[in-house]
Amino acid sequence: MIQNCINFFLALLLFSNCFGELEILNSDNNKKTKSQKNAEVACALAQNTYFSSCVSNKHSASYCSALYGQCTLACALTQSAFAIGCGLYEVMSNLFINQLIPIEDYQLEWENFLAPKTSYDQAQKQNGKLGLAIKPNDVFWYLREIENKVLLSSGQWGTKQSFANRLITTTQSEHLYSSSFWKKFSANRCLIPVTAYFEWQMQMNGKKHKFKIEFKDKKSYFGGIWGPLPESMTWVTILTQTANAKTAEIHNYGDNKHRQPIVIRKVNQKLWLNSKVNSELEVKNLITQFKEDDITTEDLDYEQTLFN
């Protein structure tokens, strides 16, 4: 019965043209997109249809109430999956390697550079050679601009928002200005020092292989945005874009397949941090796509056989 509820909801949702509008709802949750409204109507109709069917078949009131509640949960979970598919938000749950650059190197590179010397020095001493392997909710180090100073900050990877039932770790760059939610943070741009990240590839036999995607330039930076958290902490999401041919071949399945993180080129990094540069055209001109020749890739689950 529950699977029937889900199937009915999916049919209604597809009929209502889920993919007609991609903008996210406002943070006050008062304004919702056409696709979200359609999804809610479809879910409510599925619930009421199966509740009425339950009653008409003379099942007990407690059984039908339980069915209604389970159908509500099933609809909500499926609706969240469609939200990802419709581009309302996206989730990337793989690791990246946060590079811990010596403070002295930062000071040579950036004017008006500030850093929490003691805490960062300790992390750099312990993990400087290998970097930090970061997963969602982990704290890592990044650069942002505050009052015309470049600040080395610690932030948490991902943000939990009311419109998503999962932690949001990435933001589609195409929606940075078209989304009323993300636009509020468009001036809060940051740079995340990185050496590599990891992505999954679906094999023809149905198995998943984990790939390491490493940057040849050892001073590479993801482009991201940040927002405030209590106790002077911040959350950070990584901006993404359409993948190049090599990374698209690796990231070949899932709701957000054929995407890759944005890497900000050295020539654009100072402007990227500059919050005064905040028109949509100016910011989009700072975003470029890293190419196949900029990376090396390694299949970490490769199995040697007699024939290869």
mmCIF file of N, CA and C in Angstrom, residues 181-297:
data_model
loop_
_atom_site.group_PDB
_atom_site.id
_atom_site.type_symbol
_atom_site.label_atom_id
_atom_site.label_comp_id
_atom_site.label_asym_id
_atom_site.label_seq_id
_atom_site.Cartn_x
_atom_site.Cartn_y
_atom_site.Cartn_z
ATOM 1 N N PHE A 181 17.513 32.609 -1.967
ATOM 2 C CA PHE A 181 18.242 32.223 -0.756
ATOM 3 C C PHE A 181 19.738 32.411 -0.937
ATOM 4 N N TRP A 182 20.324 31.798 -1.968
ATOM 5 C CA TRP A 182 21.771 31.856 -2.148
ATOM 6 C C TRP A 182 22.249 33.266 -2.480
ATOM 7 N N LYS A 183 21.388 34.068 -3.086
ATOM 8 C CA LYS A 183 21.796 35.429 -3.454
ATOM 9 C C LYS A 183 22.197 36.246 -2.226
ATOM 10 N N LYS A 184 21.592 35.943 -1.078
ATOM 11 C CA LYS A 184 21.931 36.659 0.151
ATOM 12 C C LYS A 184 23.389 36.450 0.548
ATOM 13 N N PHE A 185 23.995 35.382 0.054
ATOM 14 C CA PHE A 185 25.371 35.060 0.419
ATOM 15 C C PHE A 185 26.342 35.250 -0.746
ATOM 16 N N SER A 186 25.878 35.875 -1.826
ATOM 17 C CA SER A 186 26.705 35.992 -3.028
ATOM 18 C C SER A 186 27.968 36.827 -2.800
ATOM 19 N N ALA A 187 27.929 37.748 -1.823
ATOM 20 C CA ALA A 187 29.121 38.550 -1.511
ATOM 21 C C ALA A 187 30.025 37.848 -0.504
ATOM 22 N N ASN A 188 29.525 36.787 0.121
ATOM 23 C CA ASN A 188 30.311 36.024 1.104
ATOM 24 C C ASN A 188 31.109 34.925 0.406
ATOM 25 N N ARG A 189 31.929 35.316 -0.522
ATOM 26 C CA ARG A 189 32.683 34.324 -1.283
ATOM 27 C C ARG A 189 33.991 33.996 -0.558
ATOM 28 N N CYS A 190 34.448 32.781 -0.766
ATOM 29 C CA CYS A 190 35.659 32.351 -0.070
ATOM 30 C C CYS A 190 36.487 31.432 -0.963
ATOM 31 N N LEU A 191 37.706 31.181 -0.528
ATOM 32 C CA LEU A 191 38.636 30.296 -1.223
ATOM 33 C C LEU A 191 39.034 29.160 -0.287
ATOM 34 N N ILE A 192 38.944 27.939 -0.779
ATOM 35 C CA ILE A 192 39.238 26.751 0.025
ATOM 36 C C ILE A 192 40.474 26.072 -0.556
ATOM 37 N N PRO A 193 41.629 26.132 0.133
ATOM 38 C CA PRO A 193 42.839 25.497 -0.396
ATOM 39 C C PRO A 193 42.670 23.977 -0.445
ATOM 40 N N VAL A 194 42.947 23.402 -1.589
ATOM 41 C CA VAL A 194 42.637 21.989 -1.805
ATOM 42 C C VAL A 194 43.710 21.354 -2.682
ATOM 43 N N THR A 195 43.981 20.092 -2.426
ATOM 44 C CA THR A 195 44.898 19.351 -3.299
ATOM 45 C C THR A 195 44.170 18.322 -4.146
ATOM 46 N N ALA A 196 43.063 17.780 -3.624
ATOM 47 C CA ALA A 196 42.349 16.717 -4.340
ATOM 48 C C ALA A 196 40.941 16.590 -3.779
ATOM 49 N N TYR A 197 40.079 15.953 -4.558
ATOM 50 C CA TYR A 197 38.772 15.560 -4.038
ATOM 51 C C TYR A 197 38.430 14.181 -4.580
ATOM 52 N N PHE A 198 37.343 13.608 -4.089
ATOM 53 C CA PHE A 198 37.003 12.226 -4.410
ATOM 54 C C PHE A 198 35.587 12.149 -4.970
ATOM 55 N N GLU A 199 35.419 11.289 -5.962
ATOM 56 C CA GLU A 199 34.114 11.125 -6.586
ATOM 57 C C GLU A 199 33.918 9.650 -6.910
ATOM 58 N N TRP A 200 32.652 9.247 -7.040
ATOM 59 C CA TRP A 200 32.308 7.854 -7.318
ATOM 60 C C TRP A 200 31.900 7.682 -8.774
ATOM 61 N N GLN A 201 32.304 6.543 -9.322
ATOM 62 C CA GLN A 201 31.923 6.187 -10.693
ATOM 63 C C GLN A 201 31.188 4.858 -10.677
ATOM 64 N N MET A 202 30.041 4.801 -11.349
ATOM 65 C CA MET A 202 29.299 3.560 -11.465
ATOM 66 C C MET A 202 29.878 2.727 -12.604
ATOM 67 N N GLN A 203 30.210 1.473 -12.299
ATOM 68 C CA GLN A 203 30.755 0.569 -13.299
ATOM 69 C C GLN A 203 29.630 -0.159 -14.032
ATOM 70 N N MET A 204 29.945 -0.785 -15.155
ATOM 71 C CA MET A 204 28.943 -1.493 -15.946
ATOM 72 C C MET A 204 28.367 -2.683 -15.190
ATOM 73 N N ASN A 205 29.148 -3.224 -14.225
ATOM 74 C CA ASN A 205 28.663 -4.361 -13.445
ATOM 75 C C ASN A 205 27.835 -3.934 -12.231
ATOM 76 N N GLY A 206 27.595 -2.624 -12.104
ATOM 77 C CA GLY A 206 26.784 -2.126 -10.998
ATOM 78 C C GLY A 206 27.563 -1.750 -9.754
ATOM 79 N N LYS A 207 28.862 -2.029 -9.742
ATOM 80 C CA LYS A 207 29.688 -1.656 -8.594
ATOM 81 C C LYS A 207 30.120 -0.195 -8.711
ATOM 82 N N LYS A 208 30.402 0.425 -7.561
ATOM 83 C CA LYS A 208 30.878 1.799 -7.527
ATOM 84 C C LYS A 208 32.369 1.820 -7.211
ATOM 85 N N HIS A 209 33.112 2.614 -7.975
ATOM 86 C CA HIS A 209 34.539 2.800 -7.738
ATOM 87 C C HIS A 209 34.799 4.226 -7.274
ATOM 88 N N LYS A 210 35.643 4.342 -6.258
ATOM 89 C CA LYS A 210 36.012 5.647 -5.748
ATOM 90 C C LYS A 210 37.234 6.163 -6.487
ATOM 91 N N PHE A 211 37.140 7.396 -7.015
ATOM 92 C CA PHE A 211 38.237 8.011 -7.756
ATOM 93 C C PHE A 211 38.819 9.175 -6.960
ATOM 94 N N LYS A 212 40.127 9.275 -7.008
ATOM 95 C CA LYS A 212 40.811 10.450 -6.477
ATOM 96 C C LYS A 212 41.105 11.379 -7.648
ATOM 97 N N ILE A 213 40.659 12.627 -7.553
ATOM 98 C CA ILE A 213 40.890 13.629 -8.584
ATOM 99 C C ILE A 213 41.829 14.674 -7.987
ATOM 100 N N GLU A 214 43.055 14.690 -8.460
ATOM 101 C CA GLU A 214 44.099 15.521 -7.848
ATOM 102 C C GLU A 214 44.500 16.650 -8.795
ATOM 103 N N PHE A 215 44.721 17.825 -8.230
ATOM 104 C CA PHE A 215 45.091 18.982 -9.029
ATOM 105 C C PHE A 215 46.609 19.056 -9.209
ATOM 106 N N LYS A 216 47.034 19.297 -10.444
ATOM 107 C CA LYS A 216 48.465 19.432 -10.706
ATOM 108 C C LYS A 216 49.028 20.694 -10.056
ATOM 109 N N ASP A 217 48.249 21.747 -10.063
ATOM 110 C CA ASP A 217 48.644 22.985 -9.394
ATOM 111 C C ASP A 217 48.430 22.811 -7.890
ATOM 112 N N LYS A 218 49.501 22.804 -7.129
ATOM 113 C CA LYS A 218 49.409 22.563 -5.686
ATOM 114 C C LYS A 218 48.943 23.785 -4.910
ATOM 115 N N LYS A 219 48.597 24.859 -5.591
ATOM 116 C CA LYS A 219 48.007 26.028 -4.952
ATOM 117 C C LYS A 219 46.626 26.283 -5.552
ATOM 118 N N SER A 220 45.843 25.217 -5.579
ATOM 119 C CA SER A 220 44.479 25.314 -6.114
ATOM 120 C C SER A 220 43.500 25.653 -5.001
ATOM 121 N N TYR A 221 42.450 26.383 -5.370
ATOM 122 C CA TYR A 221 41.426 26.793 -4.412
ATOM 123 C C TYR A 221 40.033 26.548 -4.985
ATOM 124 N N PHE A 222 39.212 25.810 -4.231
ATOM 125 C CA PHE A 222 37.796 25.766 -4.568
ATOM 126 C C PHE A 222 37.185 27.145 -4.304
ATOM 127 N N GLY A 223 36.190 27.513 -5.104
ATOM 128 C CA GLY A 223 35.374 28.678 -4.811
ATOM 129 C C GLY A 223 34.174 28.259 -3.980
ATOM 130 N N GLY A 224 33.902 29.005 -2.915
ATOM 131 C CA GLY A 224 32.776 28.666 -2.059
ATOM 132 C C GLY A 224 32.074 29.905 -1.547
ATOM 133 N N ILE A 225 31.035 29.689 -0.756
ATOM 134 C CA ILE A 225 30.366 30.773 -0.046
ATOM 135 C C ILE A 225 30.222 30.367 1.414
ATOM 136 N N TRP A 226 30.125 31.364 2.297
ATOM 137 C CA TRP A 226 30.031 31.086 3.723
ATOM 138 C C TRP A 226 28.863 31.850 4.336
ATOM 139 N N GLY A 227 28.415 31.358 5.484
ATOM 140 C CA GLY A 227 27.358 32.013 6.241
ATOM 141 C C GLY A 227 27.619 31.848 7.731
ATOM 142 N N PRO A 228 26.946 32.626 8.563
ATOM 143 C CA PRO A 228 27.234 32.635 9.994
ATOM 144 C C PRO A 228 26.607 31.462 10.750
ATOM 145 N N LEU A 229 27.294 31.035 11.795
ATOM 146 C CA LEU A 229 26.803 30.067 12.767
ATOM 147 C C LEU A 229 27.005 30.660 14.166
ATOM 148 N N PRO A 230 26.359 30.106 15.179
ATOM 149 C CA PRO A 230 26.580 30.602 16.546
ATOM 150 C C PRO A 230 28.041 30.483 16.989
ATOM 151 N N GLU A 231 28.411 31.275 17.986
ATOM 152 C CA GLU A 231 29.742 31.254 18.602
ATOM 153 C C GLU A 231 30.842 31.577 17.581
ATOM 154 N N SER A 232 30.543 32.518 16.693
ATOM 155 C CA SER A 232 31.514 33.028 15.714
ATOM 156 C C SER A 232 31.980 31.983 14.712
ATOM 157 N N MET A 233 31.297 30.859 14.611
ATOM 158 C CA MET A 233 31.627 29.854 13.604
ATOM 159 C C MET A 233 30.929 30.190 12.288
ATOM 160 N N THR A 234 31.319 29.512 11.239
ATOM 161 C CA THR A 234 30.700 29.712 9.934
ATOM 162 C C THR A 234 30.447 28.362 9.265
ATOM 163 N N TRP A 235 29.455 28.343 8.381
ATOM 164 C CA TRP A 235 29.281 27.202 7.487
ATOM 165 C C TRP A 235 29.815 27.579 6.114
ATOM 166 N N VAL A 236 30.205 26.591 5.328
ATOM 167 C CA VAL A 236 30.733 26.813 3.984
ATOM 168 C C VAL A 236 30.147 25.771 3.045
ATOM 169 N N THR A 237 29.738 26.212 1.851
ATOM 170 C CA THR A 237 29.403 25.270 0.790
ATOM 171 C C THR A 237 30.328 25.527 -0.402
ATOM 172 N N ILE A 238 30.582 24.473 -1.157
ATOM 173 C CA ILE A 238 31.448 24.545 -2.330
ATOM 174 C C ILE A 238 30.577 24.771 -3.565
ATOM 175 N N LEU A 239 30.953 25.732 -4.387
ATOM 176 C CA LEU A 239 30.217 25.992 -5.620
ATOM 177 C C LEU A 239 30.580 24.959 -6.682
ATOM 178 N N THR A 240 29.589 24.556 -7.464
ATOM 179 C CA THR A 240 29.823 23.563 -8.504
ATOM 180 C C THR A 240 29.384 24.090 -9.862
ATOM 181 N N GLN A 241 29.822 23.364 -10.896
ATOM 182 C CA GLN A 241 29.508 23.725 -12.283
ATOM 183 C C GLN A 241 29.427 22.453 -13.101
ATOM 184 N N THR A 242 29.086 22.605 -14.376
ATOM 185 C CA THR A 242 29.085 21.470 -15.293
ATOM 186 C C THR A 242 30.496 20.894 -15.404
ATOM 187 N N ALA A 243 30.594 19.580 -15.396
ATOM 188 C CA ALA A 243 31.897 18.911 -15.399
ATOM 189 C C ALA A 243 32.538 18.929 -16.786
ATOM 190 N N ASN A 244 33.872 18.887 -16.796
ATOM 191 C CA ASN A 244 34.571 18.669 -18.066
ATOM 192 C C ASN A 244 34.430 17.197 -18.459
ATOM 193 N N ALA A 245 34.936 16.830 -19.629
ATOM 194 C CA ALA A 245 34.700 15.482 -20.158
ATOM 195 C C ALA A 245 35.257 14.391 -19.246
ATOM 196 N N LYS A 246 36.439 14.633 -18.680
ATOM 197 C CA LYS A 246 37.066 13.608 -17.842
ATOM 198 C C LYS A 246 36.310 13.424 -16.528
ATOM 199 N N THR A 247 35.980 14.510 -15.841
ATOM 200 C CA THR A 247 35.278 14.375 -14.570
ATOM 201 C C THR A 247 33.829 13.929 -14.778
ATOM 202 N N ALA A 248 33.237 14.297 -15.907
ATOM 203 C CA ALA A 248 31.877 13.829 -16.207
ATOM 204 C C ALA A 248 31.861 12.318 -16.389
ATOM 205 N N GLU A 249 32.906 11.780 -16.992
ATOM 206 C CA GLU A 249 33.006 10.329 -17.174
ATOM 207 C C GLU A 249 33.102 9.622 -15.823
ATOM 208 N N ILE A 250 33.770 10.250 -14.861
ATOM 209 C CA ILE A 250 33.887 9.664 -13.522
ATOM 210 C C ILE A 250 32.581 9.837 -12.750
ATOM 211 N N HIS A 251 32.096 11.069 -12.681
ATOM 212 C CA HIS A 251 30.870 11.369 -11.925
ATOM 213 C C HIS A 251 29.674 11.096 -12.822
ATOM 214 N N ASN A 252 29.377 9.809 -13.012
ATOM 215 C CA ASN A 252 28.460 9.407 -14.081
ATOM 216 C C ASN A 252 27.109 8.900 -13.602
ATOM 217 N N TYR A 253 26.794 9.083 -12.319
ATOM 218 C CA TYR A 253 25.487 8.627 -11.858
ATOM 219 C C TYR A 253 25.037 9.492 -10.685
ATOM 220 N N GLY A 254 23.770 9.326 -10.319
ATOM 221 C CA GLY A 254 23.225 10.087 -9.193
ATOM 222 C C GLY A 254 22.476 11.326 -9.648
ATOM 223 N N ASP A 255 21.820 11.971 -8.696
ATOM 224 C CA ASP A 255 20.999 13.141 -9.013
ATOM 225 C C ASP A 255 21.814 14.308 -9.537
ATOM 226 N N ASN A 256 23.079 14.381 -9.111
ATOM 227 C CA ASN A 256 23.924 15.517 -9.507
ATOM 228 C C ASN A 256 25.113 15.076 -10.348
ATOM 229 N N LYS A 257 24.900 14.058 -11.162
ATOM 230 C CA LYS A 257 25.987 13.575 -11.996
ATOM 231 C C LYS A 257 26.436 14.658 -12.974
ATOM 232 N N HIS A 258 27.665 14.492 -13.458
ATOM 233 C CA HIS A 258 28.262 15.397 -14.443
ATOM 234 C C HIS A 258 28.435 16.814 -13.892
ATOM 235 N N ARG A 259 28.770 16.905 -12.589
ATOM 236 C CA ARG A 259 29.087 18.175 -11.950
ATOM 237 C C ARG A 259 30.516 18.101 -11.399
ATOM 238 N N GLN A 260 31.122 19.268 -11.209
ATOM 239 C CA GLN A 260 32.447 19.333 -10.602
ATOM 240 C C GLN A 260 32.562 20.626 -9.796
ATOM 241 N N PRO A 261 33.457 20.641 -8.800
ATOM 242 C CA PRO A 261 33.655 21.878 -8.030
ATOM 243 C C PRO A 261 34.266 22.966 -8.898
ATOM 244 N N ILE A 262 34.024 24.209 -8.494
ATOM 245 C CA ILE A 262 34.654 25.346 -9.155
ATOM 246 C C ILE A 262 36.027 25.581 -8.546
ATOM 247 N N VAL A 263 37.017 25.784 -9.394
ATOM 248 C CA VAL A 263 38.369 26.168 -8.960
ATOM 249 C C VAL A 263 38.620 27.581 -9.476
ATOM 250 N N ILE A 264 38.971 28.485 -8.571
ATOM 251 C CA ILE A 264 39.197 29.885 -8.951
ATOM 252 C C ILE A 264 40.667 30.063 -9.362
ATOM 253 N N ARG A 265 40.866 30.529 -10.578
ATOM 254 C CA ARG A 265 42.223 30.719 -11.086
ATOM 255 C C ARG A 265 42.932 31.829 -10.315
ATOM 256 N N LYS A 266 44.256 31.739 -10.259
ATOM 257 C CA LYS A 266 45.067 32.668 -9.481
ATOM 258 C C LYS A 266 44.783 34.123 -9.854
ATOM 259 N N VAL A 267 44.625 34.388 -11.142
ATOM 260 C CA VAL A 267 44.429 35.755 -11.603
ATOM 261 C C VAL A 267 43.107 36.344 -11.089
ATOM 262 N N ASN A 268 42.164 35.482 -10.684
ATOM 263 C CA ASN A 268 40.841 35.945 -10.251
ATOM 264 C C ASN A 268 40.632 35.863 -8.742
ATOM 265 N N GLN A 269 41.627 35.374 -8.023
ATOM 266 C CA GLN A 269 41.396 35.068 -6.605
ATOM 267 C C GLN A 269 41.157 36.312 -5.746
ATOM 268 N N LYS A 270 41.894 37.373 -5.971
ATOM 269 C CA LYS A 270 41.703 38.584 -5.162
ATOM 270 C C LYS A 270 40.334 39.199 -5.410
ATOM 271 N N LEU A 271 39.912 39.223 -6.657
ATOM 272 C CA LEU A 271 38.586 39.747 -6.963
ATOM 273 C C LEU A 271 37.489 38.842 -6.409
ATOM 274 N N TRP A 272 37.748 37.551 -6.384
ATOM 275 C CA TRP A 272 36.764 36.605 -5.853
ATOM 276 C C TRP A 272 36.479 36.885 -4.381
ATOM 277 N N LEU A 273 37.509 37.229 -3.621
ATOM 278 C CA LEU A 273 37.318 37.524 -2.204
ATOM 279 C C LEU A 273 36.751 38.916 -1.958
ATOM 280 N N ASN A 274 36.849 39.786 -2.935
ATOM 281 C CA ASN A 274 36.426 41.177 -2.768
ATOM 282 C C ASN A 274 34.897 41.275 -2.766
ATOM 283 N N SER A 275 34.316 41.546 -1.599
ATOM 284 C CA SER A 275 32.855 41.587 -1.482
ATOM 285 C C SER A 275 32.239 42.762 -2.228
ATOM 286 N N LYS A 276 33.051 43.767 -2.564
ATOM 287 C CA LYS A 276 32.530 44.918 -3.322
ATOM 288 C C LYS A 276 32.262 44.532 -4.775
ATOM 289 N N VAL A 277 32.890 43.483 -5.241
ATOM 290 C CA VAL A 277 32.629 42.951 -6.580
ATOM 291 C C VAL A 277 31.478 41.965 -6.438
ATOM 292 N N ASN A 278 30.270 42.408 -6.765
ATOM 293 C CA ASN A 278 29.138 41.523 -6.470
ATOM 294 C C ASN A 278 28.001 41.600 -7.486
ATOM 295 N N SER A 279 28.262 42.131 -8.666
ATOM 296 C CA SER A 279 27.226 42.034 -9.694
ATOM 297 C C SER A 279 27.290 40.636 -10.303
ATOM 298 N N GLU A 280 26.162 40.173 -10.807
ATOM 299 C CA GLU A 280 26.105 38.826 -11.358
ATOM 300 C C GLU A 280 27.101 38.649 -12.501
ATOM 301 N N LEU A 281 27.212 39.636 -13.368
ATOM 302 C CA LEU A 281 28.122 39.535 -14.502
ATOM 303 C C LEU A 281 29.576 39.486 -14.037
ATOM 304 N N GLU A 282 29.929 40.357 -13.078
ATOM 305 C CA GLU A 282 31.305 40.384 -12.582
ATOM 306 C C GLU A 282 31.702 39.044 -11.970
ATOM 307 N N VAL A 283 30.823 38.493 -11.161
ATOM 308 C CA VAL A 283 31.144 37.239 -10.470
ATOM 309 C C VAL A 283 31.199 36.080 -11.460
ATOM 310 N N LYS A 284 30.268 36.034 -12.395
ATOM 311 C CA LYS A 284 30.281 34.945 -13.383
ATOM 312 C C LYS A 284 31.547 34.980 -14.232
ATOM 313 N N ASN A 285 32.079 36.177 -14.478
ATOM 314 C CA ASN A 285 33.313 36.285 -15.257
ATOM 315 C C ASN A 285 34.530 35.763 -14.496
ATOM 316 N N LEU A 286 34.396 35.628 -13.181
ATOM 317 C CA LEU A 286 35.503 35.097 -12.375
ATOM 318 C C LEU A 286 35.493 33.566 -12.320
ATOM 319 N N ILE A 287 34.414 32.976 -12.798
ATOM 320 C CA ILE A 287 34.261 31.521 -12.741
ATOM 321 C C ILE A 287 34.683 30.900 -14.062
ATOM 322 N N THR A 288 35.661 30.027 -14.000
ATOM 323 C CA THR A 288 36.089 29.274 -15.182
ATOM 324 C C THR A 288 36.031 27.789 -14.861
ATOM 325 N N GLN A 289 36.118 26.983 -15.869
ATOM 326 C CA GLN A 289 36.057 25.529 -15.690
ATOM 327 C C GLN A 289 37.464 24.942 -15.732
ATOM 328 N N PHE A 290 37.839 24.186 -14.683
ATOM 329 C CA PHE A 290 39.143 23.524 -14.780
ATOM 330 C C PHE A 290 39.061 22.408 -15.817
ATOM 331 N N LYS A 291 40.170 22.209 -16.523
ATOM 332 C CA LYS A 291 40.180 21.338 -17.693
ATOM 333 C C LYS A 291 40.767 19.959 -17.367
ATOM 334 N N GLU A 292 40.638 19.071 -18.332
ATOM 335 C CA GLU A 292 41.146 17.711 -18.172
ATOM 336 C C GLU A 292 42.647 17.700 -17.884
ATOM 337 N N ASP A 293 43.389 18.606 -18.518
ATOM 338 C CA ASP A 293 44.842 18.640 -18.339
ATOM 339 C C ASP A 293 45.258 19.216 -16.987
ATOM 340 N N ASP A 294 44.308 19.767 -16.225
ATOM 341 C CA ASP A 294 44.636 20.359 -14.922
ATOM 342 C C ASP A 294 44.642 19.332 -13.798
ATOM 343 N N ILE A 295 44.229 18.091 -14.090
ATOM 344 C CA ILE A 295 44.063 17.098 -13.034
ATOM 345 C C ILE A 295 44.690 15.767 -13.420
ATOM 346 N N THR A 296 44.953 14.960 -12.406
ATOM 347 C CA THR A 296 45.254 13.540 -12.596
ATOM 348 C C THR A 296 44.187 12.758 -11.858
ATOM 349 N N THR A 297 43.845 11.578 -12.354
ATOM 350 C CA THR A 297 42.791 10.783 -11.716
ATOM 351 C C THR A 297 43.306 9.381 -11.416
#
